[in-house]
């Protein structure tokens, strides 16, 4: 079987890698360098508790499945690529800043509620006015930039064809079926096609309206700070409902803004100031840490904020998008689900069907 994939982010690369491991002939095209869009801009949190709370839904089930796949996925990527991706299962501390948030935490079944004194034992830097916290031992994180590079290496070492700097201009379809993808240099014909172009997934005019996924870009800005000489980093992710702090190597990542700004990826002073203020309100000691990097990225958003995974209204065109804030968390489950769907080894999850918007 021959598969052509548009987009070499975490989604396209991990689906391509799994398909290649199953014996398919796979080409992944990217208009730029692999894994330099949202996958690069992400914070790399693998956080079911922080993102899903303890809700019961198809998305939460999918998130838990994916989180459970992550340890082996990480091991496989490192073994196949020879690269480290710094997958860490250090847990996360979710901090309540209001009485209402603390009430919610005390009733949750997916973590350990900690009163302010107990929370401060975990993180002595916490602000004095916190109401309590929820310790979530199952939350993990990965160095998402290293992950993107390692996935690209693993895919190529497995025999996949990775084509950077070649934009897909058109998705040709005929009589309700995909027939080829067109770049400035060639037509590529395949047995199945995957559109995994992140925030740009909805931007292919050549598709009929009913097959064009309603994906929109949702901008996020982040900053990274480094401690002044001698200070240590927190040992795990810390977050409240306005900001998250992710220790990554020798820096602390602070994220993220959420704004609807089209495809604008500018980095603004206002966002940096806002993120700093929110972080300092949670850990006041950060006020004398230095900002060492600022960046932004575009999350692939969907109208109901659920992922869009499965075959589109055009036969043989599969969509892998709409992961919004959770594309790193979802990566192993998306790779597993989409590769099995394409190989006709599983059924679609109807809540995520690309055809639900018809
Ligand atoms: C600031 C921020 C923080 C985040 N934090 C987290 C987090 O902590 N945990 C988490 O799970 N998720 C997080 N996310 C979300 C996560 O990063 C995304 O959901 C995920 O990276 C999407 O992956 P993707 O492969 O679908 O898209 P992308 O990584 O954006 O890749 C899409 C690729 O498609 C390519 N492309 C586009 N158009 C074309 C074309 N015409 N032809 C060829 N190639 C094309 C692009 O160049 C790009 O490389 C965050 C996102 C942002 C922005």
Coordinates of C-alpha atoms and ligand atoms in Angstrom, one line a residue:
X1 CA 0.0 0.0 0.0
X2 CA 1.2 3.5 -0.8
X3 CA 0.3 6.4 1.5
X4 CA 1.0 10.1 0.9
X5 CA 0.9 12.4 4.0
X6 CA 0.7 16.2 3.9
X7 CA 2.4 17.8 6.9
X8 CA 5.5 16.6 8.8
X9 CA 4.4 17.7 12.3
X10 CA 4.0 15.3 15.2
X11 CA 0.8 13.9 13.6
X12 CA 2.0 13.3 10.1
X13 CA 5.4 11.9 11.2
X14 CA 4.0 9.6 13.8
X15 CA 1.2 8.2 11.5
X16 CA 3.8 7.8 8.7
X17 CA 6.2 6.0 11.0
X18 CA 3.6 3.6 12.3
X19 CA 2.3 2.9 8.7
X20 CA 5.9 2.4 7.5
X21 CA 6.5 -0.1 10.4
X22 CA 3.4 -2.0 9.1
X23 CA 4.9 -2.3 5.7
X24 CA 3.3 0.6 3.8
X25 CA 5.3 2.7 1.4
X26 CA 5.0 6.2 2.9
X27 CA 5.9 9.7 1.6
X28 CA 5.5 12.7 4.0
X29 CA 5.7 16.1 2.5
X30 CA 6.2 19.4 4.3
X31 CA 6.3 22.9 2.9
X32 CA 9.0 23.8 5.4
X33 CA 11.4 21.8 7.6
X34 CA 9.8 18.9 9.5
X35 CA 8.3 19.6 12.9
X36 CA 8.9 23.4 13.0
X37 CA 5.3 24.5 13.4
X38 CA 3.0 23.8 16.4
X39 CA 5.0 20.7 17.3
X40 CA 8.0 22.9 17.8
X41 CA 6.1 25.7 19.6
X42 CA 4.4 23.4 22.1
X43 CA 5.1 23.0 25.8
X44 CA 5.3 19.2 25.5
X45 CA 2.9 18.5 28.4
X46 CA 1.2 15.1 28.4
X47 CA -1.4 16.1 30.8
X48 CA -4.7 14.2 31.1
X49 CA -5.6 15.7 34.5
X50 CA -4.7 19.2 33.6
X51 CA -6.5 19.3 30.3
X52 CA -9.5 16.9 30.7
X53 CA -10.2 17.3 34.4
X54 CA -12.0 14.1 35.4
X55 CA -14.6 14.3 32.7
X56 CA -16.1 11.2 31.1
X57 CA -16.1 11.6 27.3
X58 CA -14.7 10.1 24.1
X59 CA -11.9 12.7 24.2
X60 CA -10.9 11.9 27.8
X61 CA -10.9 8.1 27.0
X62 CA -8.7 8.8 24.0
X63 CA -6.4 11.0 26.1
X64 CA -6.1 8.3 28.7
X65 CA -5.4 5.7 26.0
X66 CA -2.7 8.0 24.5
X67 CA -1.1 8.8 27.9
X68 CA -0.9 5.1 28.5
X69 CA 0.8 4.5 25.2
X70 CA 3.4 7.3 25.8
X71 CA 6.0 5.3 27.8
X72 CA 6.4 2.7 25.0
X73 CA 6.1 5.3 22.2
X74 CA 8.9 7.3 23.8
X75 CA 11.1 4.2 24.2
X76 CA 10.5 3.1 20.6
X77 CA 11.3 6.6 19.2
X78 CA 14.5 6.8 21.2
X79 CA 15.5 3.3 20.1
X80 CA 14.6 3.8 16.5
X81 CA 16.2 7.3 16.1
X82 CA 19.1 7.0 18.5
X83 CA 18.0 10.4 19.9
X84 CA 16.8 11.4 23.4
X85 CA 13.4 13.0 23.7
X86 CA 13.4 13.6 27.5
X87 CA 10.1 11.9 28.2
X88 CA 9.6 12.5 32.0
X89 CA 6.8 11.2 34.3
X90 CA 7.3 13.7 37.1
X91 CA 3.7 14.5 37.7
X92 CA 2.1 17.9 37.9
X93 CA 0.8 20.2 40.6
X94 CA -2.5 21.9 39.7
X95 CA -2.9 24.9 42.0
X96 CA -6.2 26.3 43.2
X97 CA -6.3 30.1 43.4
X98 CA -10.0 30.4 44.3
X99 CA -12.2 28.6 46.9
X100 CA -14.3 27.3 43.9
X101 CA -11.3 25.7 42.3
X102 CA -10.2 24.1 45.6
X103 CA -13.8 22.7 46.1
X104 CA -13.5 21.1 42.6
X105 CA -10.1 19.6 43.4
X106 CA -11.3 18.1 46.7
X107 CA -14.0 16.2 44.7
X108 CA -11.7 14.9 42.0
X109 CA -10.9 11.3 41.8
X110 CA -7.8 11.6 39.5
X111 CA -5.3 13.1 41.9
X112 CA -4.3 13.8 45.5
X113 CA -5.8 17.0 47.0
X114 CA -3.2 18.9 49.0
X115 CA -3.9 21.7 51.4
X116 CA -1.7 24.8 51.1
X117 CA 0.9 23.6 53.6
X118 CA 1.2 20.2 51.9
X119 CA 1.3 21.9 48.5
X120 CA 4.2 24.1 49.7
X121 CA 6.1 21.1 50.8
X122 CA 6.1 20.0 47.2
X123 CA 6.9 23.5 45.9
X124 CA 8.3 26.0 48.5
X125 CA 8.2 28.7 45.9
X126 CA 4.4 28.8 45.6
X127 CA 2.6 32.1 46.3
X128 CA 1.3 32.6 49.9
X129 CA -2.3 33.0 48.8
X130 CA -3.0 29.7 47.2
X131 CA -6.1 27.8 48.3
X132 CA -4.8 24.3 47.8
X133 CA -3.6 22.0 45.0
X134 CA -4.2 18.7 43.2
X135 CA -1.1 16.5 42.8
X136 CA -1.4 14.5 39.6
X137 CA 1.3 11.8 39.6
X138 CA 0.3 10.6 36.1
X139 CA 1.1 13.8 34.2
X140 CA 4.2 13.6 32.0
X141 CA 6.1 15.8 29.6
X142 CA 8.4 15.4 26.6
X143 CA 10.9 17.7 24.9
X144 CA 8.7 18.4 22.0
X145 CA 11.4 19.9 19.8
X146 CA 13.6 16.9 20.3
X147 CA 10.5 14.7 19.7
X148 CA 9.9 16.2 16.3
X149 CA 13.5 15.7 15.2
X150 CA 13.6 12.2 16.5
X151 CA 10.4 11.2 14.8
X152 CA 11.7 12.5 11.5
X153 CA 14.9 10.4 12.0
X154 CA 12.9 7.3 13.0
X155 CA 10.6 7.7 10.0
X156 CA 13.5 8.0 7.5
X157 CA 15.5 5.2 9.2
X158 CA 12.4 2.9 8.9
X159 CA 12.5 3.6 5.1
X160 CA 10.0 6.4 4.9
X161 CA 10.4 9.1 2.3
X162 CA 10.5 12.6 3.9
X163 CA 10.3 15.6 1.6
X164 CA 10.9 18.9 3.2
X165 CA 10.4 22.3 1.6
X166 CA 7.8 21.1 -0.9
X167 CA 4.3 22.6 -0.3
X168 CA 1.3 20.6 -1.4
X169 CA -0.7 23.1 -3.5
X170 CA -3.7 21.0 -4.5
X171 CA -5.5 17.9 -3.4
X172 CA -7.0 16.5 -6.6
X173 CA -10.2 14.4 -6.4
X174 CA -12.4 12.9 -9.0
X175 CA -15.9 11.5 -8.6
X176 CA -15.7 11.6 -4.8
X177 CA -12.3 9.9 -4.6
X178 CA -8.8 11.3 -4.0
X179 CA -6.7 10.9 -7.1
X180 CA -3.4 12.7 -6.4
X181 CA -1.7 15.5 -4.6
X182 CA 0.1 18.2 -6.5
X183 CA 3.2 20.1 -5.5
X184 CA 5.0 22.7 -7.7
X185 CA 7.3 19.8 -8.8
X186 CA 5.0 16.7 -9.3
X187 CA 1.8 14.8 -8.9
X188 CA 1.9 12.0 -6.3
X189 CA -0.6 9.2 -6.6
X190 CA -1.2 6.9 -3.7
X191 CA -3.7 4.3 -2.3
X192 CA -4.5 6.6 0.7
X193 CA -3.8 10.2 1.6
X194 CA -3.5 11.8 5.0
X195 CA -4.0 15.5 5.6
X196 CA -2.1 16.4 8.7
X197 CA -1.3 20.0 8.0
X198 CA -1.9 21.3 11.5
X199 CA -3.6 24.8 11.6
X200 CA -3.4 24.8 7.8
X201 CA -5.5 21.7 7.3
X202 CA -8.6 23.7 6.4
X203 CA -6.8 25.8 3.8
X204 CA -7.0 23.6 0.7
X205 CA -9.3 25.3 -1.8
X206 CA -9.3 22.4 -4.2
X207 CA -11.3 20.2 -1.9
X208 CA -15.1 20.2 -2.1
X209 CA -16.7 22.2 0.8
X210 CA -18.0 19.1 2.5
X211 CA -14.6 17.5 2.6
X212 CA -12.7 20.5 3.8
X213 CA -12.1 20.1 7.5
X214 CA -13.2 23.2 9.5
X215 CA -9.9 23.7 11.2
X216 CA -8.9 27.2 12.3
X217 CA -5.6 28.5 13.7
X218 CA -5.6 29.4 17.5
X219 CA -2.5 31.4 18.3
X220 CA -0.4 30.7 21.4
X221 CA 2.6 32.6 22.7
X222 CA 5.1 31.4 25.2
X223 CA 8.3 32.5 26.9
X224 CA 11.1 30.7 28.6
X225 CA 13.0 32.0 31.7
X226 CA 16.3 30.9 33.2
X227 CA 17.1 31.2 36.9
X228 CA 19.8 33.6 38.1
X229 CA 23.0 31.7 39.2
X230 CA 22.4 29.1 41.8
X231 CA 18.6 28.9 41.9
X232 CA 17.0 25.5 41.0
X233 CA 14.1 24.8 38.8
X234 CA 10.8 23.3 40.0
X235 CA 10.9 19.5 39.7
X236 CA 7.6 19.1 37.8
X237 CA 4.9 21.0 35.9
X238 CA 3.0 23.6 38.0
X239 CA -0.1 25.2 36.7
X240 CA -3.2 27.1 37.7
X241 CA -6.1 28.1 35.5
X242 CA -4.2 31.0 34.0
X243 CA -0.7 29.8 33.4
X244 CA 1.5 26.7 33.3
X245 CA 5.2 26.3 34.1
X246 CA 7.2 23.5 32.6
X247 CA 10.8 22.8 33.7
X248 CA 12.7 21.8 30.5
X249 CA 16.4 21.2 30.8
X250 CA 17.9 24.4 32.3
X251 CA 14.9 26.6 31.6
X252 CA 11.3 27.1 32.8
X253 CA 8.7 27.3 30.0
X254 CA 5.8 29.6 30.7
X255 CA 2.6 29.3 28.6
X256 CA 0.5 30.0 26.9
X257 CA -1.8 32.7 25.5
X258 CA -4.8 31.7 23.5
X259 CA -6.0 34.1 20.8
X260 CA -7.9 34.0 17.5
X261 CA -5.6 36.0 15.2
X262 CA -5.8 34.1 11.9
X263 CA -2.4 33.0 10.7
X264 CA -0.5 35.7 12.6
X265 CA 2.5 34.3 14.4
X266 CA 4.1 37.6 15.6
X267 CA 5.6 37.6 19.1
X268 CA 4.3 40.5 21.2
X269 CA 5.6 42.4 24.2
X270 CA 2.0 42.4 25.6
X271 CA 1.9 38.6 25.7
X272 CA 5.3 38.3 27.2
X273 CA 4.4 40.8 30.0
X274 CA 1.1 39.0 30.6
X275 CA 2.7 35.6 30.9
X276 CA 5.4 36.9 33.2
X277 CA 2.8 38.5 35.4
X278 CA 0.7 35.4 35.6
X279 CA 3.8 33.2 36.4
X280 CA 5.1 35.6 39.1
X281 CA 1.6 35.6 40.7
X282 CA 1.9 31.8 41.0
X283 CA 5.7 31.6 41.9
X284 CA 6.7 35.1 43.1
X285 CA 10.4 34.2 43.1
X286 CA 10.4 34.2 39.3
X287 CA 10.4 38.0 39.3
X288 CA 14.2 38.1 39.0
X289 CA 14.5 35.3 36.4
X290 CA 15.7 36.3 32.9
X291 CA 13.5 35.8 29.8
X292 CA 15.7 33.8 27.4
X293 CA 13.3 33.0 24.6
X294 CA 9.9 34.1 23.2
X295 CA 7.9 32.3 20.5
X296 CA 4.5 31.6 19.2
X297 CA 2.6 28.8 17.3
X298 CA -0.8 28.0 15.8
X299 CA -2.9 25.2 17.3
X300 CA -5.2 23.4 15.0
X301 CA -8.7 24.2 16.4
X302 CA -12.0 22.6 15.5
X303 CA -15.6 24.0 15.9
X304 CA -16.4 21.6 18.8
X305 CA -12.8 21.6 20.1
X306 CA -12.6 17.8 19.5
X307 CA -10.0 16.2 17.2
X308 CA -10.9 15.5 13.6
X309 CA -9.7 11.9 12.8
X310 CA -10.9 9.7 10.0
X311 CA -11.9 9.5 6.4
X312 CA -13.3 12.7 4.9
X313 CA -16.3 13.0 2.5
X314 CA -13.7 12.4 -0.3
X315 CA -12.9 8.7 -0.3
X316 CA -9.4 7.7 0.7
X317 CA -8.6 11.2 2.1
X318 CA -8.0 10.8 5.8
X319 CA -7.8 13.8 8.2
X320 CA -5.6 14.0 11.3
X321 CA -6.2 17.4 12.8
X322 CA -8.1 19.5 15.3
X323 CA -6.0 18.3 18.2
X324 CA -6.0 21.9 19.5
X325 CA -4.1 22.1 22.8
X326 CA -3.4 18.3 23.0
X327 CA -1.5 17.2 19.8
X328 CA 1.5 16.0 21.8
X329 CA -0.6 14.2 24.3
X330 CA -2.7 12.6 21.6
X331 CA 0.3 11.7 19.2
X332 CA 0.6 7.9 20.0
X333 CA -3.1 7.3 20.0
X334 CA -3.5 9.3 16.7
X335 CA -0.7 7.3 15.1
X336 CA -2.3 4.0 16.3
X337 CA -5.8 5.0 15.3
X338 CA -5.1 6.5 11.9
X339 CA -2.7 3.8 10.8
X340 CA -5.3 1.1 11.7
X341 CA -8.1 3.0 10.0
X342 CA -6.1 3.3 6.8
X343 CA -5.1 -0.4 7.0
X344 CA -8.8 -1.2 7.7
X345 CA -8.1 -2.8 11.0
X346 CA -10.4 -0.6 13.2
X347 CA -13.5 1.5 13.0
X348 CA -13.8 5.2 13.2
X349 CA -14.5 7.0 16.6
X350 CA -17.8 8.7 15.6
X351 CA -17.3 11.7 17.9
X352 CA -14.1 12.5 16.0
X353 CA -15.4 11.8 12.4
X354 CA -14.5 14.5 9.9
X355 CA -18.0 14.0 8.4
X356 CA -19.7 15.1 11.7
X357 CA -19.8 18.7 10.4
X358 CA -21.9 17.9 7.2
Ligands
LIG1 C1 2.0 27.5 22.4 C2 1.5 26.1 22.3 C3 1.6 25.2 23.3 C4 1.2 23.9 23.2 N1 1.3 23.1 24.3 C5 0.9 21.8 24.2 C6 1.2 20.8 25.2 O1 1.8 21.2 26.2 N2 0.8 19.6 25.0 C7 0.1 19.1 23.9 O2 -0.3 18.0 23.9 N3 -0.1 20.0 22.9 C8 0.3 21.3 23.0 N4 0.0 22.2 22.0 C9 -0.7 21.7 20.8 C10 0.2 20.9 19.9 O3 1.4 21.5 19.7 C11 -0.5 20.7 18.5 O4 -1.8 20.2 18.7 C12 0.3 19.7 17.6 O5 1.6 20.1 17.6 C13 -0.3 19.7 16.2 O6 0.5 18.8 15.5 P1 0.4 18.7 13.9 O7 1.4 17.8 13.5 O8 -1.1 18.4 13.6 O9 0.6 20.2 13.4 P2 2.0 21.0 13.2 O10 3.0 20.7 14.1 O11 1.6 22.5 13.1 O12 2.5 20.5 11.8 C14 1.8 20.7 10.6 C15 2.8 20.7 9.4 O13 2.1 20.9 8.2 C16 2.9 21.6 7.3 N5 2.0 22.1 6.2 C17 1.1 23.1 6.3 N6 0.6 23.3 5.1 C18 1.2 22.5 4.2 C19 1.2 22.3 2.8 N7 0.3 23.0 2.0 N8 2.0 21.4 2.2 C20 2.9 20.7 3.0 N9 3.0 20.9 4.3 C21 2.2 21.8 5.0 C22 3.5 22.7 8.2 O14 4.7 23.2 7.7 C23 3.8 21.9 9.5 O15 5.1 21.4 9.6 C24 0.5 23.5 22.0 C25 0.4 24.3 20.9 C26 0.9 25.7 21.1 C27 0.9 26.6 19.9

